[in-house]
Short mmCIF file of C-alpha atoms and ligand atoms in Angstrom, two decimals:
data_model
loop_
_atom_site.label_atom_id
_atom_site.label_comp_id
_atom_site.label_asym_id
_atom_site.label_seq_id
_atom_site.Cartn_x
_atom_site.Cartn_y
_atom_site.Cartn_z
CA UNK A 1473 126.21 117.68 72.70
CA UNK A 1474 127.55 119.41 75.81
CA UNK A 1475 129.55 122.60 75.27
CA UNK A 1476 131.34 124.55 78.01
CA UNK A 1477 130.14 128.05 78.84
CA UNK A 1478 133.37 129.44 77.32
CA UNK A 1479 132.70 127.73 73.99
CA UNK A 1480 129.20 129.16 73.98
CA UNK A 1481 130.49 132.65 74.89
CA UNK A 1482 133.07 132.65 72.07
CA UNK A 1483 130.54 131.25 69.62
CA UNK A 1484 127.91 133.88 70.49
CA UNK A 1485 130.41 136.77 70.77
CA UNK A 1486 133.56 135.87 68.82
CA UNK A 1487 136.67 138.01 69.34
CA UNK A 1488 138.81 139.44 66.53
CA UNK A 1489 136.40 138.47 63.78
CA UNK A 1490 136.49 140.01 60.29
CA UNK A 1491 138.58 140.47 57.20
CA UNK A 1492 141.80 142.48 57.70
CA UNK A 1493 142.84 145.09 55.15
CA UNK A 1494 146.50 144.81 54.08
CA UNK A 1495 147.53 141.93 56.34
CA UNK A 1496 151.20 140.93 56.56
CA UNK A 1497 150.19 137.28 56.33
CA UNK A 1498 147.07 135.28 55.62
CA UNK A 1499 146.16 131.61 55.50
CA UNK A 1500 143.01 129.65 54.75
CA UNK A 1501 142.72 126.03 55.78
CA UNK A 1502 139.91 123.56 55.39
CA UNK A 1503 139.06 120.54 57.49
CA UNK A 1504 138.98 117.41 55.32
CA UNK A 1505 136.65 115.73 57.79
CA UNK A 1506 133.80 118.25 57.48
CA UNK A 1507 134.67 120.73 54.71
CA UNK A 1508 134.61 123.75 57.04
CA UNK A 1509 137.17 126.54 56.63
CA UNK A 1510 139.00 129.21 58.63
CA UNK A 1511 140.98 132.20 57.38
CA UNK A 1512 143.49 133.89 59.72
CA UNK A 1513 144.97 137.35 59.06
CA UNK A 1514 148.10 138.66 60.81
CA UNK A 1515 149.63 142.10 61.25
CA UNK A 1516 153.23 141.71 62.41
CA UNK A 1517 155.68 144.32 63.67
CA UNK A 1518 158.72 143.82 61.48
CA UNK A 1519 161.27 144.88 64.11
CA UNK A 1520 159.96 143.10 67.17
CA UNK A 1521 158.31 140.20 65.28
CA UNK A 1522 155.28 140.58 67.51
CA UNK A 1523 151.73 139.83 66.32
CA UNK A 1524 150.22 143.29 66.67
CA UNK A 1525 146.83 142.36 65.30
CA UNK A 1526 145.03 139.21 64.26
CA UNK A 1527 141.58 138.44 62.94
CA UNK A 1528 139.70 135.54 61.42
CA UNK A 1529 136.81 134.57 59.20
CA UNK A 1530 135.05 131.29 59.79
CA UNK A 1531 133.00 129.23 57.41
CA UNK A 1532 132.05 126.52 59.83
CA UNK A 1533 130.46 125.13 62.94
CA UNK A 1534 130.09 126.59 66.43
CA UNK A 1535 133.34 124.93 67.59
CA UNK A 1536 135.11 126.24 64.52
CA UNK A 1537 134.07 129.81 65.40
CA UNK A 1538 134.83 129.42 69.12
CA UNK A 1539 138.26 127.86 68.62
CA UNK A 1540 139.27 130.40 65.96
CA UNK A 1541 138.19 133.17 68.36
CA UNK A 1542 140.23 131.80 71.27
CA UNK A 1543 143.26 131.13 69.03
CA UNK A 1544 143.31 134.80 68.03
CA UNK A 1545 143.14 135.80 71.71
CA UNK A 1546 146.04 133.48 72.53
CA UNK A 1547 148.21 134.76 69.66
CA UNK A 1548 147.59 138.50 69.94
CA UNK A 1549 150.59 140.35 71.38
CA UNK A 1550 152.82 137.26 71.23
CA UNK A 1551 156.13 137.09 69.36
CA UNK A 1552 156.20 134.75 66.37
CA UNK A 1553 158.34 132.31 68.34
CA UNK A 1554 155.81 132.26 71.17
CA UNK A 1555 152.85 131.97 68.81
CA UNK A 1556 154.47 129.03 67.02
CA UNK A 1557 154.08 127.03 70.22
CA UNK A 1558 150.29 127.48 70.37
CA UNK A 1559 148.57 124.14 69.78
CA UNK A 1560 145.02 122.88 69.50
CA UNK A 1561 145.42 121.53 73.05
CA UNK A 1562 146.03 125.11 74.27
CA UNK A 1563 142.86 126.26 72.49
CA UNK A 1564 140.84 123.43 74.03
CA UNK A 1565 142.21 124.13 77.49
CA UNK A 1566 141.38 127.81 77.18
CA UNK A 1567 137.82 126.84 76.20
CA UNK A 1568 137.44 124.36 79.09
CA UNK A 1569 137.37 121.47 76.64
CA UNK A 1570 135.44 120.31 73.59
CA UNK A 1571 133.42 117.14 72.95
CA UNK A 1572 135.72 114.47 71.37
CA UNK A 1573 133.95 114.59 67.98
CA UNK A 1574 134.65 118.34 67.85
CA UNK A 1575 138.38 118.26 68.62
CA UNK A 1576 139.19 118.42 64.90
CA UNK A 1577 137.64 121.92 64.87
CA UNK A 1578 140.36 123.17 67.23
CA UNK A 1579 143.02 121.43 65.11
CA UNK A 1580 141.77 123.43 62.12
CA UNK A 1581 142.03 126.76 63.99
CA UNK A 1582 145.53 126.06 65.37
CA UNK A 1583 146.68 124.78 62.01
CA UNK A 1584 145.51 127.90 60.19
CA UNK A 1585 147.37 130.14 62.64
CA UNK A 1586 150.54 128.09 62.15
CA UNK A 1587 150.19 128.21 58.34
CA UNK A 1588 149.78 132.01 58.44
CA UNK A 1589 152.97 132.32 60.53
CA UNK A 1590 154.79 129.93 58.22
CA UNK A 1591 153.63 131.91 55.14
CA UNK A 1592 155.02 135.09 56.74
CA UNK A 1593 158.35 133.46 57.54
CA UNK A 1594 158.75 132.02 54.04
CA UNK A 1595 157.78 135.33 52.42
CA UNK A 1596 160.29 137.26 54.55
CA UNK A 1597 163.15 134.80 54.09
CA UNK A 1598 163.02 133.68 57.74
CA UNK A 1599 162.71 130.05 56.69
CA UNK A 1600 162.85 127.96 53.56
CA UNK A 1601 159.98 126.06 52.02
CA UNK A 1602 160.29 122.68 53.77
CA UNK A 1603 161.09 119.63 51.66
CA UNK A 1604 158.32 117.06 51.51
CA UNK A 1605 159.22 113.85 53.34
CA UNK A 1606 158.33 111.55 56.19
CA UNK A 1607 158.27 114.45 58.66
CA UNK A 1608 155.62 116.22 56.55
CA UNK A 1609 153.54 113.05 56.43
CA UNK A 1610 153.79 112.54 60.17
CA UNK A 1611 152.88 116.19 60.82
CA UNK A 1612 149.76 115.72 58.67
CA UNK A 1613 148.84 112.46 60.41
CA UNK A 1614 149.09 114.27 63.76
CA UNK A 1615 146.26 116.52 62.58
CA UNK A 1616 143.90 113.58 62.14
CA UNK A 1617 141.74 113.14 65.21
CA UNK A 1618 140.19 109.79 66.12
CA UNK A 1619 136.71 111.17 66.89
CA UNK A 1620 135.76 108.61 69.52
CA UNK A 1621 138.37 109.85 72.00
CA UNK A 1622 139.40 113.22 70.54
CA UNK A 1623 143.13 112.48 70.17
CA UNK A 1624 145.28 112.27 67.06
CA UNK A 1625 146.05 108.91 65.47
CA UNK A 1626 149.83 109.25 65.98
CA UNK A 1627 149.53 109.88 69.73
CA UNK A 1628 147.11 106.95 69.93
CA UNK A 1629 149.77 104.74 68.26
CA UNK A 1630 147.44 103.83 65.41
CA UNK A 1631 150.23 104.58 62.92
CA UNK A 1632 152.68 101.67 62.86
CA UNK A 1633 154.80 102.67 59.87
CA UNK A 1634 155.26 105.61 57.50
CA UNK A 1635 157.32 105.44 54.33
CA UNK A 1636 157.81 107.68 51.29
CA UNK A 1637 159.61 106.76 48.11
CA UNK A 1638 159.22 107.67 44.42
CA UNK A 1639 156.06 109.66 45.12
CA UNK A 1640 154.40 106.79 46.96
CA UNK A 1641 153.26 107.14 50.58
CA UNK A 1642 153.02 103.91 52.51
CA UNK A 1643 151.22 103.83 55.85
CA UNK A 1644 150.55 100.86 58.12
CA UNK A 1645 147.54 101.59 60.25
CA UNK A 1646 146.68 99.71 63.39
CA UNK A 1647 142.87 99.80 63.29
CA UNK A 1648 140.71 96.72 63.59
CA UNK A 1649 138.20 95.80 60.88
CA UNK A 1650 135.20 96.34 63.19
CA UNK A 1651 136.32 99.87 64.12
CA UNK A 1652 133.47 102.04 62.79
CA UNK A 1653 135.85 105.04 62.32
CA UNK A 1654 138.26 103.13 60.10
CA UNK A 1655 136.94 104.28 56.70
CA UNK A 1656 136.66 107.82 58.01
CA UNK A 1657 140.31 107.87 59.13
CA UNK A 1658 141.58 106.34 55.87
CA UNK A 1659 139.61 108.93 53.89
CA UNK A 1660 141.10 111.72 55.97
CA UNK A 1661 144.62 110.40 55.39
CA UNK A 1662 144.01 110.62 51.64
CA UNK A 1663 142.55 114.11 51.88
CA UNK A 1664 145.41 115.41 54.02
CA UNK A 1665 148.14 114.05 51.75
CA UNK A 1666 146.63 114.39 48.27
CA UNK A 1667 147.10 118.18 48.39
CA UNK A 1668 150.90 117.76 48.11
CA UNK A 1669 152.11 117.67 44.49
CA UNK A 1670 154.96 115.35 45.56
CA UNK A 1671 152.42 112.63 46.45
CA UNK A 1672 151.49 110.48 43.44
CA UNK A 1673 150.10 107.44 45.25
CA UNK A 1674 148.91 106.64 48.79
CA UNK A 1675 148.72 103.11 50.14
CA UNK A 1676 147.22 102.49 53.57
CA UNK A 1677 147.69 98.95 54.90
CA UNK A 1678 145.25 97.70 57.52
CA UNK A 1679 145.29 94.54 59.61
FE1 LIG B 2387 133.77 121.41 60.81
FE2 LIG B 2387 133.76 121.87 63.34
S1 LIG B 2387 132.53 120.41 62.29
S2 LIG B 2387 135.17 122.62 61.91
#
């Protein structure tokens, strides 16, 4: 597998690594596709809403470490509003790219940063706990990367329909029977959505 020099540099010498004492916000997220985890800690200036300090702990692969490292570089010194716009695509660009099967590692890092910010905002009354619905489902589906090309299944138009009623999630997926990633994607859909207590049943329809 070919990694860019920047990925190797951040993997060998990660920035902002370590547990933070008394953080203002913290989040730990795991990748359903591989079981790896990232924890992000934030120190936030209450008046300016600027991320004064940020650090991470990684329990994962080289790409996991490198993308968490670059995400902390990108977020440090930014206001919460600016940091909320940081995506996995920004992390990949800053690292000069990742192999397609490793894109989900950058999704994990970006996602953990966004969860830490969201936890801070909820805790400080800056936003309400969002209601579970179709938007939540779509947001989760956008985190699922089709490993062959390294893009999410929503952008690739593999999701034809999303419905939610009486605790049941209904998804129509446009993936052919001979697609070798099909079982993997369906499994990830289950793992992403089963963590929500509102979800009682998940039905994925395939052609
Ligand atoms: Fe698990 Fe990279 S393979 S985060």
